[in-house]
Amino acid sequence: MDPSSAFTAADLYQLAAIVGGVGVTGALGLLFVRRARAARRRQIDSVGEAPEPLARPKKARSLPEAEEAEEAKAPKKPEETPRTARPQGAGTATARAPESRPTTPEAPRRLPEPAAAKVEPEPRPEAKSAQVIPFPVPAPTAPTRTERIERAPQPRDASALAPGLARTRSSGFIARLGQILSGRKELDPSIVDEIEKVLLTADIGVKTSQKLLEEIRGSLTRRELKDPDAVWAFLRQRSAEMLAIPAPEIDFSSARPFVLLVVGVNGSGKTTTIGKLAAKLSSEGKRVLLAAGDTFRAAAAEQLEIWSGRSQATLVRGKEGADPSSVIFDGVKRAVTEGFDVAIADTAGRLHTKTDLMQELQKIRRVIGKASAGAPHETWLVIDATSGQNAIAQAQIFTGDLSVTGIVLTKLDGTAKGGVILGIADQLKIPVRYVGVGERVEDLRRFDPEEFVEALFAPPGN
């Protein structure tokens, strides 16, 4: 080497060693930093895939701590200070080595603890709703008979119905009960026996009479049994309850045509009832058709023809002696095709003891159903009130063979046996639809239990 050179061979070797040591140290440091960053990225990525157990967060370290730990583990080579001044390039390389360390990102420091943030709590069993036990409420006590009498509705205006029941009130069982109970401030125990005789000989029937007597003894206290007003009020209230049978109101507009079948024994007043009802419905603006199914009685069709003229109703009749089922079928079929509102079918009066005649009524019902689906919509039994307890026997047989849906009680104005209506309602549980209390059209009245009882128990002379 040229001796005039500023650097000797030893100096060059020394400089090469220094540069090599710095380069190796920087490379190793960069390698460790990259490994630390890769490990940190894997740790962060693993947090999003599967949560770590709760015990592992204690070992987790932040990124700066990991870098410091890696640098501490890296072997440090002691630097040899050259005796001569270092070249400017070497000093620059040495100074820039620390700047190559990547800046620590701030985002990971704001991340929550990996395991604690992502670990989901174990599902808890759903709590069962608490059973609500209602507070015990004492059951309402049934009102006493005296309370029921005191709560009874106010008397209705029964002045229009009272004249038709005048004979029942003046000479029937109501009159005899009034004679026993009136004019006394206190009743003797023997009075109950007299009431029993009156009821058993009345036209309300033996079963209904015994039922009323048992209720008088069981419902009224000894003090009330001595009070004539309490006994009279009890009979009045109990009669109203017997007659108030739950039943829907008759709606003649519920079907078109509304087909009504009327049955009953001879002389009960079927044809007259049909004529009055047709007049009432025509006055309400309804088109009415009458089918004269009583082909056995000579005057039956003529009588119905007179009523059809009065009520402006259409009459369908057949020849005398014709099959009543065919006549009624033609009448109902015409009502369907011509759009009548109401069709009323009359039937031959027959004794309730004649089995073949009762079977004829069943045939008529089947024929009506063929002429109009769902018909007849109502089947009414007309009963003559003057027949007394025999009316109850009639009703029992008719209702056994037919589906009777209503009762019409006629001729109440000409008899003292109006109490028969109590026995029919109590034993048959069939609602009374109309009552006849006179010869006029307006004397065929819709039955109102409260109005009827008010008129029946009205004091004599009213």
Coordinates of C-alpha atoms in Angstrom, one line a residue:
M1 CA 0.0 0.0 0.0
D2 CA 1.1 3.5 -0.6
P3 CA 2.8 4.8 2.5
S4 CA 1.7 8.3 1.8
S5 CA -2.0 7.2 2.2
A6 CA -3.9 8.7 5.2
F7 CA -5.3 5.3 6.3
T8 CA -3.3 2.3 7.1
A9 CA -4.5 -1.3 6.5
A10 CA -5.3 -1.7 10.2
D11 CA -7.5 1.4 10.1
L12 CA -9.4 0.0 7.2
Y13 CA -9.9 -3.4 8.9
Q14 CA -11.1 -1.6 12.0
L15 CA -13.5 0.6 10.0
A16 CA -14.9 -2.5 8.1
A17 CA -15.5 -4.2 11.5
I18 CA -17.3 -1.2 12.8
V19 CA -19.5 -0.9 9.8
G20 CA -20.2 -4.6 9.7
G21 CA -21.2 -4.7 13.4
V22 CA -23.6 -1.8 13.0
G23 CA -25.2 -3.4 10.0
V24 CA -25.6 -6.7 11.7
T25 CA -27.1 -5.1 14.9
G26 CA -29.6 -3.1 12.8
A27 CA -30.6 -6.1 10.8
L28 CA -31.2 -8.2 13.9
G29 CA -33.1 -5.4 15.5
L30 CA -35.4 -5.0 12.5
L31 CA -35.9 -8.8 12.4
F32 CA -37.0 -8.9 16.0
V33 CA -39.3 -5.9 15.6
R34 CA -41.0 -7.6 12.6
R35 CA -41.4 -10.8 14.5
A36 CA -42.9 -9.0 17.4
R37 CA -45.4 -7.1 15.1
A38 CA -46.4 -10.4 13.4
A39 CA -47.0 -12.0 16.8
R40 CA -49.1 -9.0 17.8
R41 CA -51.2 -9.2 14.7
R42 CA -51.8 -12.9 15.2
Q43 CA -52.9 -12.2 18.7
I44 CA -55.3 -9.4 17.6
D45 CA -56.7 -11.6 14.8
S46 CA -57.2 -14.5 17.2
V47 CA -59.4 -12.3 19.4
G48 CA -62.0 -11.9 16.6
E49 CA -62.1 -15.6 15.8
A50 CA -62.3 -17.3 19.2
P51 CA -62.3 -15.8 22.7
E52 CA -59.4 -16.7 25.0
P53 CA -60.0 -18.2 28.4
L54 CA -60.5 -15.7 31.3
A55 CA -57.1 -16.7 32.8
R56 CA -55.0 -15.7 29.8
P57 CA -55.5 -11.9 29.8
K58 CA -53.0 -11.6 32.6
K59 CA -50.1 -12.6 30.2
A60 CA -51.2 -10.3 27.4
R61 CA -48.8 -7.4 26.9
S62 CA -49.1 -4.2 25.0
L63 CA -47.1 -3.6 21.8
P64 CA -44.4 -1.4 23.3
E65 CA -43.7 -3.9 26.1
A66 CA -43.3 -6.6 23.6
E67 CA -40.8 -4.6 21.6
E68 CA -38.8 -3.7 24.7
A69 CA -38.8 -7.4 25.7
E70 CA -37.6 -8.4 22.2
E71 CA -34.8 -5.8 22.2
A72 CA -33.7 -6.9 25.7
K73 CA -33.3 -10.4 24.5
A74 CA -31.3 -9.4 21.5
P75 CA -27.5 -9.7 22.0
K76 CA -25.7 -6.5 22.2
K77 CA -22.2 -6.1 20.7
P78 CA -20.0 -3.6 22.4
E79 CA -19.1 -0.8 20.2
E80 CA -15.4 0.0 19.7
T81 CA -14.7 3.7 19.6
P82 CA -12.2 4.4 17.0
R83 CA -9.2 6.5 17.8
T84 CA -9.5 8.5 14.7
A85 CA -12.5 10.5 13.7
R86 CA -15.4 8.5 12.1
P87 CA -16.3 9.2 8.6
Q88 CA -19.4 11.3 8.1
G89 CA -21.2 8.4 6.4
A90 CA -20.7 6.1 9.2
G91 CA -22.0 8.5 11.8
T92 CA -25.0 9.1 9.8
A93 CA -25.7 5.4 9.4
T94 CA -25.3 4.9 13.2
A95 CA -27.6 7.8 14.0
R96 CA -30.4 6.7 11.6
A97 CA -30.6 3.1 12.8
P98 CA -32.9 3.8 15.7
E99 CA -35.2 5.9 13.4
S100 CA -35.9 2.7 11.4
R101 CA -38.0 1.4 14.3
P102 CA -41.7 1.5 13.4
T103 CA -43.8 4.0 15.3
T104 CA -46.1 2.3 17.7
P105 CA -49.8 2.6 16.5
E106 CA -52.2 4.2 18.9
A107 CA -55.3 2.1 17.9
P108 CA -54.2 -1.1 19.7
R109 CA -53.9 0.9 22.9
R110 CA -57.6 1.8 22.7
L111 CA -58.7 -1.8 22.1
P112 CA -60.3 -3.5 25.1
E113 CA -58.8 -6.4 26.7
P114 CA -59.1 -9.3 24.2
A115 CA -60.7 -11.9 26.3
A116 CA -62.8 -9.7 28.6
A117 CA -64.3 -7.7 25.7
K118 CA -65.4 -10.7 23.6
V119 CA -66.2 -13.4 26.1
E120 CA -70.0 -13.8 26.0
P121 CA -71.7 -14.6 29.3
E122 CA -73.2 -18.0 29.7
P123 CA -76.9 -18.1 28.9
R124 CA -78.9 -18.0 32.0
P125 CA -82.1 -20.1 32.3
E126 CA -85.2 -18.0 31.7
A127 CA -86.8 -17.1 34.9
K128 CA -90.3 -18.5 35.2
S129 CA -93.0 -15.9 35.6
A130 CA -94.3 -15.8 39.0
Q131 CA -97.8 -17.2 39.4
V132 CA -100.3 -14.6 40.3
I133 CA -102.6 -15.9 42.9
P134 CA -105.8 -13.8 43.0
F135 CA -106.8 -12.3 46.2
P136 CA -109.7 -14.4 47.6
V137 CA -113.0 -12.7 47.1
P138 CA -116.0 -13.9 49.0
A139 CA -118.6 -15.4 46.8
P140 CA -121.7 -13.3 46.4
T141 CA -124.5 -14.5 48.5
A142 CA -127.8 -15.1 46.9
P143 CA -130.4 -12.5 47.8
T144 CA -133.1 -13.5 50.2
R145 CA -136.7 -13.8 49.1
T146 CA -137.5 -10.5 50.8
E147 CA -134.7 -8.7 48.9
R148 CA -135.8 -10.1 45.6
I149 CA -139.3 -8.8 46.3
E150 CA -138.0 -5.4 47.2
R151 CA -135.9 -5.3 44.0
A152 CA -138.8 -6.3 41.8
P153 CA -139.4 -3.9 38.9
Q154 CA -142.0 -1.2 39.1
P155 CA -145.5 -2.3 38.1
R156 CA -146.3 -1.8 34.4
D157 CA -149.3 -0.3 32.8
A158 CA -151.5 -3.4 32.3
S159 CA -154.7 -1.6 31.8
A160 CA -155.1 -2.9 28.2
L161 CA -154.6 -6.6 29.3
A162 CA -156.5 -6.4 32.6
P163 CA -160.1 -6.6 31.1
G164 CA -159.3 -9.8 29.4
L165 CA -158.2 -11.4 32.7
A166 CA -161.0 -10.0 34.7
R167 CA -162.8 -13.3 35.1
T168 CA -159.6 -15.1 36.2
R169 CA -159.0 -12.4 38.8
S170 CA -162.6 -12.3 40.0
S171 CA -163.4 -16.0 40.3
G172 CA -160.3 -17.9 39.6
F173 CA -157.5 -19.0 41.9
I174 CA -156.1 -15.5 42.2
A175 CA -159.5 -14.4 43.6
R176 CA -159.5 -17.2 46.2
L177 CA -155.9 -16.4 47.2
G178 CA -156.9 -12.8 47.6
Q179 CA -159.8 -13.7 49.9
I180 CA -157.4 -15.7 52.2
L181 CA -154.6 -13.1 52.3
S182 CA -156.5 -9.8 52.3
G183 CA -157.8 -8.1 55.4
R184 CA -155.4 -9.8 57.7
K185 CA -152.6 -8.2 59.7
E186 CA -151.1 -11.5 60.6
L187 CA -151.5 -15.1 59.2
D188 CA -152.1 -18.2 61.2
P189 CA -150.1 -21.4 60.5
S190 CA -153.3 -22.9 59.2
I191 CA -153.4 -20.3 56.4
V192 CA -150.7 -22.2 54.6
D193 CA -152.9 -25.2 54.4
E194 CA -155.7 -23.1 52.9
I195 CA -153.3 -21.8 50.3
E196 CA -152.4 -25.4 49.5
K197 CA -156.0 -26.3 48.9
V198 CA -156.5 -23.3 46.5
L199 CA -153.4 -24.1 44.5
L200 CA -154.1 -27.8 44.2
T201 CA -157.6 -27.2 42.9
A202 CA -156.5 -24.5 40.5
D203 CA -155.8 -25.0 36.8
I204 CA -152.0 -24.5 37.1
G205 CA -151.5 -28.2 37.5
V206 CA -150.6 -30.4 40.5
K207 CA -146.8 -30.3 39.8
T208 CA -146.7 -26.6 39.7
S209 CA -148.9 -26.2 42.7
Q210 CA -146.7 -28.5 44.8
K211 CA -143.6 -26.6 43.6
L212 CA -145.0 -23.3 44.8
L213 CA -146.0 -24.7 48.1
E214 CA -142.6 -26.1 48.8
E215 CA -141.0 -22.8 47.9
I216 CA -143.3 -20.9 50.1
R217 CA -142.4 -23.0 53.1
G218 CA -138.7 -23.2 52.2
S219 CA -138.0 -19.6 51.1
L220 CA -140.1 -17.5 53.5
T221 CA -139.2 -17.2 57.2
R222 CA -141.7 -17.8 60.0
R223 CA -142.1 -14.0 60.3
E224 CA -142.7 -13.6 56.6
L225 CA -145.2 -16.5 56.6
K226 CA -147.3 -14.4 59.0
D227 CA -147.2 -11.4 56.7
P228 CA -149.9 -11.5 54.1
D229 CA -148.2 -8.9 51.9
A230 CA -144.9 -11.0 51.9
V231 CA -146.8 -14.1 50.8
W232 CA -148.7 -12.3 48.1
A233 CA -145.5 -10.6 46.8
F234 CA -143.7 -14.0 46.8
L235 CA -146.5 -15.6 44.6
R236 CA -146.4 -12.6 42.3
Q237 CA -142.7 -12.6 41.9
R238 CA -142.5 -16.4 41.5
S239 CA -145.2 -16.4 38.8
A240 CA -143.2 -13.8 36.8
E241 CA -140.1 -16.0 37.0
M242 CA -142.0 -19.0 35.7
L243 CA -143.3 -17.1 32.7
A244 CA -140.0 -15.4 31.9
I245 CA -138.6 -18.3 29.8
P246 CA -135.3 -17.3 28.0
A247 CA -136.1 -17.1 24.3
P248 CA -135.1 -14.8 21.4
E249 CA -137.7 -12.4 20.1
I250 CA -139.6 -13.4 17.0
D251 CA -138.1 -11.6 14.0
F252 CA -140.3 -12.2 10.9
S253 CA -137.6 -10.5 8.8
S254 CA -134.9 -13.1 9.6
A255 CA -135.9 -15.2 6.6
R256 CA -137.7 -14.6 3.3
P257 CA -140.1 -16.1 3.3
F258 CA -140.5 -16.6 7.0
V259 CA -142.6 -19.8 7.2
L260 CA -144.8 -20.3 10.3
L261 CA -146.6 -23.6 10.9
V262 CA -149.7 -23.5 13.2
V263 CA -151.0 -26.6 14.9
G264 CA -153.6 -27.4 17.6
V265 CA -156.8 -29.4 18.4
N266 CA -160.2 -28.7 17.0
G267 CA -161.8 -25.5 18.2
S268 CA -158.7 -24.0 19.8
G269 CA -158.8 -20.9 17.6
K270 CA -156.1 -21.6 15.0
T271 CA -157.8 -20.1 12.0
T272 CA -158.8 -16.9 13.9
T273 CA -155.3 -16.6 15.3
I274 CA -153.8 -16.9 11.8
G275 CA -156.2 -14.2 10.5
K276 CA -155.4 -11.7 13.3
L277 CA -151.6 -12.3 12.9
A278 CA -151.8 -11.8 9.1
A279 CA -153.7 -8.5 9.7
K280 CA -151.0 -7.3 12.1
L281 CA -148.1 -8.2 9.7
S282 CA -149.8 -6.6 6.7
S283 CA -150.3 -3.4 8.7
E284 CA -146.5 -3.4 9.2
G285 CA -146.0 -3.5 5.4
K286 CA -145.2 -7.2 5.0
R287 CA -146.5 -9.4 2.1
V288 CA -148.3 -12.3 3.7
L289 CA -149.4 -15.6 2.1
L290 CA -151.8 -18.0 3.8
A291 CA -151.8 -21.7 3.0
A292 CA -155.2 -23.4 3.8
G293 CA -154.0 -26.8 4.9
D294 CA -157.2 -27.6 6.7
T295 CA -158.9 -29.5 3.9
F296 CA -161.1 -31.7 6.1
R297 CA -163.3 -29.0 7.7
A298 CA -165.7 -27.5 5.2
A299 CA -165.8 -24.0 6.5
A300 CA -162.0 -23.8 7.3
A301 CA -161.0 -22.5 3.8
E302 CA -163.9 -20.1 3.7
Q303 CA -163.1 -18.7 7.1
L304 CA -159.4 -18.2 6.1
E305 CA -160.6 -16.6 2.8
I306 CA -162.5 -14.0 4.8
W307 CA -159.5 -13.2 6.9
S308 CA -157.2 -12.9 3.9
G309 CA -159.6 -10.3 2.5
R310 CA -159.5 -8.3 5.7
S311 CA -155.7 -8.5 6.0
Q312 CA -155.0 -8.1 2.2
A313 CA -153.1 -11.4 2.3
T314 CA -152.8 -13.9 -0.6
L315 CA -154.6 -17.2 -0.1
V316 CA -153.6 -20.6 -1.5
R317 CA -156.3 -23.3 -1.1
G318 CA -157.0 -26.7 -2.6
K319 CA -160.1 -28.7 -3.2
E320 CA -162.1 -30.0 -0.3
G321 CA -160.5 -33.3 0.9
A322 CA -157.2 -32.7 -1.0
D323 CA -153.9 -33.8 0.5
P324 CA -153.0 -31.0 3.0
S325 CA -149.3 -31.6 2.5
S326 CA -149.6 -30.8 -1.3
V327 CA -151.6 -27.6 -0.6
I328 CA -149.1 -26.3 1.9
F329 CA -146.2 -27.3 -0.4
D330 CA -147.7 -25.3 -3.2
G331 CA -148.3 -22.3 -0.9
V332 CA -144.7 -22.2 0.4
K333 CA -143.3 -22.8 -3.1
R334 CA -145.3 -19.8 -4.4
A335 CA -144.1 -17.7 -1.4
V336 CA -140.5 -18.5 -2.4
T337 CA -140.9 -17.8 -6.1
E338 CA -142.9 -14.6 -5.7
G339 CA -140.9 -13.1 -2.8
F340 CA -143.4 -13.0 0.0
D341 CA -142.2 -11.9 3.4
V342 CA -144.2 -14.3 5.5
A343 CA -146.0 -17.6 4.8
I344 CA -148.4 -19.0 7.4
A345 CA -149.6 -22.6 7.1
D346 CA -152.9 -23.7 8.6
T347 CA -153.5 -27.3 9.5
A348 CA -156.5 -29.4 10.3
G349 CA -157.7 -29.5 13.9
R350 CA -157.1 -32.9 15.3
L351 CA -157.3 -34.7 18.6
H352 CA -153.9 -35.1 20.2
T353 CA -154.8 -38.8 21.0
K354 CA -155.0 -39.7 17.3
T355 CA -151.6 -41.1 16.3
D356 CA -152.2 -41.2 12.6
L357 CA -153.2 -37.5 12.5
M358 CA -150.1 -36.6 14.5
Q359 CA -147.9 -38.4 12.0
E360 CA -149.6 -36.3 9.3
L361 CA -148.2 -33.2 10.9
Q362 CA -144.7 -34.7 10.8
K363 CA -145.2 -35.3 7.1
I364 CA -146.2 -31.6 6.6
R365 CA -143.1 -30.4 8.3
R366 CA -140.9 -32.5 6.0
V367 CA -142.8 -31.2 2.9
I368 CA -142.3 -27.6 4.0
G369 CA -138.6 -28.2 4.3
K370 CA -138.5 -29.4 0.7
A371 CA -140.3 -26.3 -0.5
S372 CA -138.0 -23.9 1.4
A373 CA -134.7 -24.9 2.9
G374 CA -134.7 -24.4 6.7
A375 CA -138.4 -24.1 7.0
P376 CA -140.6 -24.0 9.0
H377 CA -138.8 -21.4 11.0
E378 CA -141.4 -21.5 13.8
T379 CA -144.0 -24.0 14.9
W380 CA -146.7 -22.7 17.2
L381 CA -149.2 -24.6 19.2
V382 CA -152.6 -22.8 19.8
I383 CA -154.2 -23.8 23.1
D384 CA -157.7 -22.9 24.3
A385 CA -157.4 -21.5 27.8
T386 CA -160.9 -22.7 28.7
S387 CA -159.8 -26.3 28.6
G388 CA -158.0 -25.9 31.9
Q389 CA -155.6 -28.6 32.9
N390 CA -156.5 -30.6 29.7
A391 CA -154.5 -27.9 27.9
I392 CA -151.3 -29.1 29.7
A393 CA -151.9 -32.7 28.5
Q394 CA -152.4 -31.4 24.9
A395 CA -149.2 -29.4 25.0
Q396 CA -147.2 -32.4 26.4
I397 CA -148.3 -34.7 23.5
F398 CA -147.9 -32.1 20.7
T399 CA -144.4 -31.1 22.0
G400 CA -143.4 -34.8 22.2
D401 CA -144.2 -35.4 18.5
L402 CA -143.3 -32.0 17.0
S403 CA -140.6 -29.4 17.6
V404 CA -143.0 -26.8 19.1
T405 CA -141.2 -23.5 19.5
G406 CA -144.0 -21.3 20.9
I407 CA -147.4 -21.3 22.6
V408 CA -150.4 -19.1 21.7
L409 CA -153.0 -19.1 24.5
T410 CA -156.5 -18.0 23.3
K411 CA -159.9 -17.1 24.8
L412 CA -158.4 -15.8 28.1
D413 CA -161.3 -13.3 28.2
G414 CA -164.0 -16.0 28.4
T415 CA -162.6 -18.1 31.3
A416 CA -161.5 -18.1 34.8
K417 CA -158.8 -20.7 34.1
G418 CA -156.1 -18.3 32.9
G419 CA -153.8 -19.7 35.5
V420 CA -153.2 -22.7 33.2
I421 CA -150.5 -20.6 31.5
L422 CA -148.3 -21.0 34.7
G423 CA -148.5 -24.8 34.5
I424 CA -147.7 -24.8 30.7
A425 CA -144.7 -22.5 31.1
D426 CA -143.4 -24.3 34.2
Q427 CA -143.7 -27.9 33.0
L428 CA -142.9 -27.5 29.2
K429 CA -140.4 -24.6 29.3
I430 CA -141.8 -23.4 26.0
P431 CA -142.2 -19.6 25.6
V432 CA -145.7 -18.1 25.2
R433 CA -145.6 -15.9 22.1
Y434 CA -149.1 -14.4 22.0
V435 CA -152.3 -14.4 24.1
G436 CA -155.8 -13.8 22.8
V437 CA -158.0 -11.7 25.1
G438 CA -160.8 -10.7 22.8
E439 CA -162.4 -10.8 19.3
R440 CA -160.6 -7.7 17.8
V441 CA -157.3 -7.9 15.9
E442 CA -155.6 -5.8 18.5
D443 CA -156.7 -8.3 21.2
L444 CA -154.1 -10.7 19.9
R445 CA -151.2 -9.4 22.0
R446 CA -147.6 -10.2 22.2
F447 CA -147.0 -11.9 25.5
D448 CA -145.1 -9.9 28.1
P449 CA -144.5 -11.8 31.4
E450 CA -144.3 -8.7 33.6
E451 CA -147.4 -7.2 32.0
F452 CA -149.4 -10.4 32.3
V453 CA -148.5 -10.9 36.0
E454 CA -149.3 -7.3 36.7
A455 CA -152.8 -7.7 35.2
L456 CA -153.3 -11.1 36.8
F457 CA -152.5 -10.0 40.3
A458 CA -154.2 -6.6 40.1
P459 CA -156.6 -5.8 43.0
P460 CA -160.3 -6.5 42.2
G461 CA -162.1 -3.6 40.6
N462 CA -159.0 -2.3 38.6

